C-alpha positions as a Python dict, from the first residue, in 0.01 Angstrom:
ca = {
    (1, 'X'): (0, 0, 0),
    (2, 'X'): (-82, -169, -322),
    (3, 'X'): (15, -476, -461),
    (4, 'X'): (-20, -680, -773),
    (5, 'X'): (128, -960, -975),
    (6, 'X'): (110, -1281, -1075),
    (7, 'X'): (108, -1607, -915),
    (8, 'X'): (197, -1921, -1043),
    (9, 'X'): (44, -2283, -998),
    (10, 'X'): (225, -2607, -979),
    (11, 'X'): (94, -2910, -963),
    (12, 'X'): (257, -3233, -799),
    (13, 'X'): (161, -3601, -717),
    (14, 'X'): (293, -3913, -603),
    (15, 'X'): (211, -4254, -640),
    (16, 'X'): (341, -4527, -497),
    (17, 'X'): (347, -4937, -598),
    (18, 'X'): (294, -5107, -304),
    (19, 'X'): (446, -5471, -438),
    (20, 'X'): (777, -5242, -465),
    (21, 'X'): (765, -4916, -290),
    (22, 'X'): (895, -4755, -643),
    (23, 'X'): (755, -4383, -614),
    (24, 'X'): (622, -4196, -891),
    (25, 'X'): (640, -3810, -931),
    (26, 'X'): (381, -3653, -1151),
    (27, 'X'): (406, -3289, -1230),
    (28, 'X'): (153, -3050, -1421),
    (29, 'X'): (-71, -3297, -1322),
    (30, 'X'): (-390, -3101, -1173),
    (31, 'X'): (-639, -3389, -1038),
    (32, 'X'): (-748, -3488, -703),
    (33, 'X'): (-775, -3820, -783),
    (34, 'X'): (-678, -4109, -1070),
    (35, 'X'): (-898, -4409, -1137),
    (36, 'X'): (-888, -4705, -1325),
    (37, 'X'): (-1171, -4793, -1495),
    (38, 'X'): (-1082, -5135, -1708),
    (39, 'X'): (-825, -5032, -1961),
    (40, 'X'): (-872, -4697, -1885),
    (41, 'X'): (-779, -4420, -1659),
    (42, 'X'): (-975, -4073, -1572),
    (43, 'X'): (-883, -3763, -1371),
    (44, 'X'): (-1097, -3659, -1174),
    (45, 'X'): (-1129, -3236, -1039),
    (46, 'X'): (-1373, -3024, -899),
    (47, 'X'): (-1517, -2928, -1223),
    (48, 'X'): (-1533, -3292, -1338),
    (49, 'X'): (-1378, -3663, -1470),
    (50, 'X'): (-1146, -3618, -1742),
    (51, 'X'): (-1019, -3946, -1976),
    (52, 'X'): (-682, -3953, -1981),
    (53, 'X'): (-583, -3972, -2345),
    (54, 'X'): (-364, -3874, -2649),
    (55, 'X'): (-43, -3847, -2747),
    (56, 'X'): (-2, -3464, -2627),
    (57, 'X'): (-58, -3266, -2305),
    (58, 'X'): (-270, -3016, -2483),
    (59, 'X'): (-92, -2970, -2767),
    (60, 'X'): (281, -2994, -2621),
    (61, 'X'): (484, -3363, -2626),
    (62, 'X'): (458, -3525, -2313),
    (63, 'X'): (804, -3587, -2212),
    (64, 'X'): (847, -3860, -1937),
    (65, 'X'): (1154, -3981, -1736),
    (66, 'X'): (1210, -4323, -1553),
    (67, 'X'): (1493, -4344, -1305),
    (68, 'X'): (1574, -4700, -1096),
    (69, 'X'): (1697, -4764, -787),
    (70, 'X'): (2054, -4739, -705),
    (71, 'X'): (2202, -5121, -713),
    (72, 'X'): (2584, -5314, -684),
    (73, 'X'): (2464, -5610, -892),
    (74, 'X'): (2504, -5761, -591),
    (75, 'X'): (2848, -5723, -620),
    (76, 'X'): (3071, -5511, -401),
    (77, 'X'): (3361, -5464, -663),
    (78, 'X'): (3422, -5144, -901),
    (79, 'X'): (3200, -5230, -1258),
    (80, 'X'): (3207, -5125, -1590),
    (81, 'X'): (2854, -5100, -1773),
    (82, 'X'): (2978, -5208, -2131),
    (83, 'X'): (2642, -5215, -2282),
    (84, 'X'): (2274, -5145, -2180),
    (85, 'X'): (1953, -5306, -2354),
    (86, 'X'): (1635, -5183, -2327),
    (87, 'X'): (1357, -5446, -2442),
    (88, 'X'): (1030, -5252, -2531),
    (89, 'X'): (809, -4992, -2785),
    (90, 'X'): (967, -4697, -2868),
    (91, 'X'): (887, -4419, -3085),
    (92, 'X'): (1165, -4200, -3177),
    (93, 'X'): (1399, -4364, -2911),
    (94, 'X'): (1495, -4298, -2587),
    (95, 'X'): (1794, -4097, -2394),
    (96, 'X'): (1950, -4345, -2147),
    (97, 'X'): (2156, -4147, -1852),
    (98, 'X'): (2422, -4374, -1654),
    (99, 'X'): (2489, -4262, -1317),
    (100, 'X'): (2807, -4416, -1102),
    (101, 'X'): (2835, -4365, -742),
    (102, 'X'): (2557, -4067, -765),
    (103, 'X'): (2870, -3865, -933),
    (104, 'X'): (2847, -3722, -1282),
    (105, 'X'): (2580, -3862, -1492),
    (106, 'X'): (2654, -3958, -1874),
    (107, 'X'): (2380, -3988, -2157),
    (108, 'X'): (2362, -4206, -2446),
    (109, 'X'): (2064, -4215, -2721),
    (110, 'X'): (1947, -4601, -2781),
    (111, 'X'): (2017, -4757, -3097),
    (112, 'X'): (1790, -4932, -3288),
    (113, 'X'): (1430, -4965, -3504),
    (114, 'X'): (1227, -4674, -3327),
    (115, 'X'): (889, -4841, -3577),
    (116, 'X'): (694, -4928, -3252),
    (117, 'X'): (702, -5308, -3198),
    (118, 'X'): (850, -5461, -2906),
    (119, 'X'): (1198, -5550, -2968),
    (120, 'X'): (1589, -5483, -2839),
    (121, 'X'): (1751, -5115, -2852),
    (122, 'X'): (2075, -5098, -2747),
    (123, 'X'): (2295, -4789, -2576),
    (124, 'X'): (2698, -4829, -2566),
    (125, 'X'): (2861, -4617, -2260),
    (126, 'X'): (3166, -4437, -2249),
    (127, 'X'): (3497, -4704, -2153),
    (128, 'X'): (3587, -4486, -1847),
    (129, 'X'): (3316, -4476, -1661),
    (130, 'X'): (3361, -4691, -1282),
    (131, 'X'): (3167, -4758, -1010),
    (132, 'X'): (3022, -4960, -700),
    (133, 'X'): (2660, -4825, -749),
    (134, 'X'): (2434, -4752, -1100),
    (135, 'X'): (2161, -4556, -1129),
    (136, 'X'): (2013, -4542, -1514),
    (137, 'X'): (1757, -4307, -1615),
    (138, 'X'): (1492, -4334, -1932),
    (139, 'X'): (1410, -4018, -2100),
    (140, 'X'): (1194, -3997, -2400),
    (141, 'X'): (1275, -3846, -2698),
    (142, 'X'): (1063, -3521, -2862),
    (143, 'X'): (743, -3671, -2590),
    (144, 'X'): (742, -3992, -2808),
    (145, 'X'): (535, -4263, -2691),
    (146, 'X'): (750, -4545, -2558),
    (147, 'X'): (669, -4850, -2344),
    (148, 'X'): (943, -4999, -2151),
    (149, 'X'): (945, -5386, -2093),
    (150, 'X'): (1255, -5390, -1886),
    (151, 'X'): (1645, -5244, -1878),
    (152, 'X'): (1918, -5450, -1865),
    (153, 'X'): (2320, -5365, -1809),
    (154, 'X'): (2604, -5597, -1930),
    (155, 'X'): (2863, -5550, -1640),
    (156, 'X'): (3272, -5593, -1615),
    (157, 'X'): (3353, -5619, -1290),
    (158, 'X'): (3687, -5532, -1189),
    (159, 'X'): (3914, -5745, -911),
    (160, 'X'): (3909, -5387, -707),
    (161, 'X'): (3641, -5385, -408),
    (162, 'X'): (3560, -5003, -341),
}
């Protein structure tokens, strides 16, 4: 018998904030370890400590994707997300993805001065979109840099429970 080919390498890695037990997923990412050293951060393999710099992942855009918990806005009622803000840097904006009920997801671009100072960008979702539970996720646009200060949804909430 004979036998040949190639095999493929993924790499995966999880952190986890212990103040909040939010998970991150890292992928592509091939280190055993992460440290902090000050201000900056190193990878560390068997063939040695790498700083973890740049605006590229050798080359290609780094593209990145934030998604937050499911919540009710502590309301049990059917809501309407009439606008979302998003306070922080971005570079060439950011793809914001609404999610109702963990049913069919809906993406919006942000609006607003992508120049890199910290300041309000705005997304407007559809009218028809319902739902007990929200999910929103982040994704960068082209790998620009972006640094998020926090997310915040303008809710209608309707005189229907469920």
């Amino acid at each position: 018998a004979e036998g040949g080919g190639l095999t493929s390498v993924t790499y995966e890695s999880y952190a986890i904030n212990l103040t909040t037990g939010a998970v991150t997923h890292y992928t592509d990412y091939p280190f055993d370890n992460v440290i902090r050293f000050g201000d900056r951060f190193f990878g560390v393999k068997k063939d040695g400590m790498y700083e973890l710099v740049g605006d590229t992942d050798n080359g290609e855009p780094i593209n990145a994707e934030i998604t937050t918990f499911m919540t009710d806005f502590n309301v049990e009622n059917l809501k309407r997300v009439q606008w979302l803000y998003l306070f922080g840097r971005l570079g060439e904006g950011m793809d914001v993805t609404v999610t109702p009920d963990e049913g069919v997801s809906y993406t919006y671009q942000t609006v607003g001065a992508y120049d890199g100072t910290m300041r309000m960008h705005r997304a407007k979702p559809g009218r028809g979109i319902k739902g007990t539970y929200y999910s929103f996720t982040l994704k960068n646009v082209s790998g620009s840099m972006f640094e998020v200060d926090r997310l915040e949804a303008i809710v209608d909430t309707t005189t229907r429970a469920f």
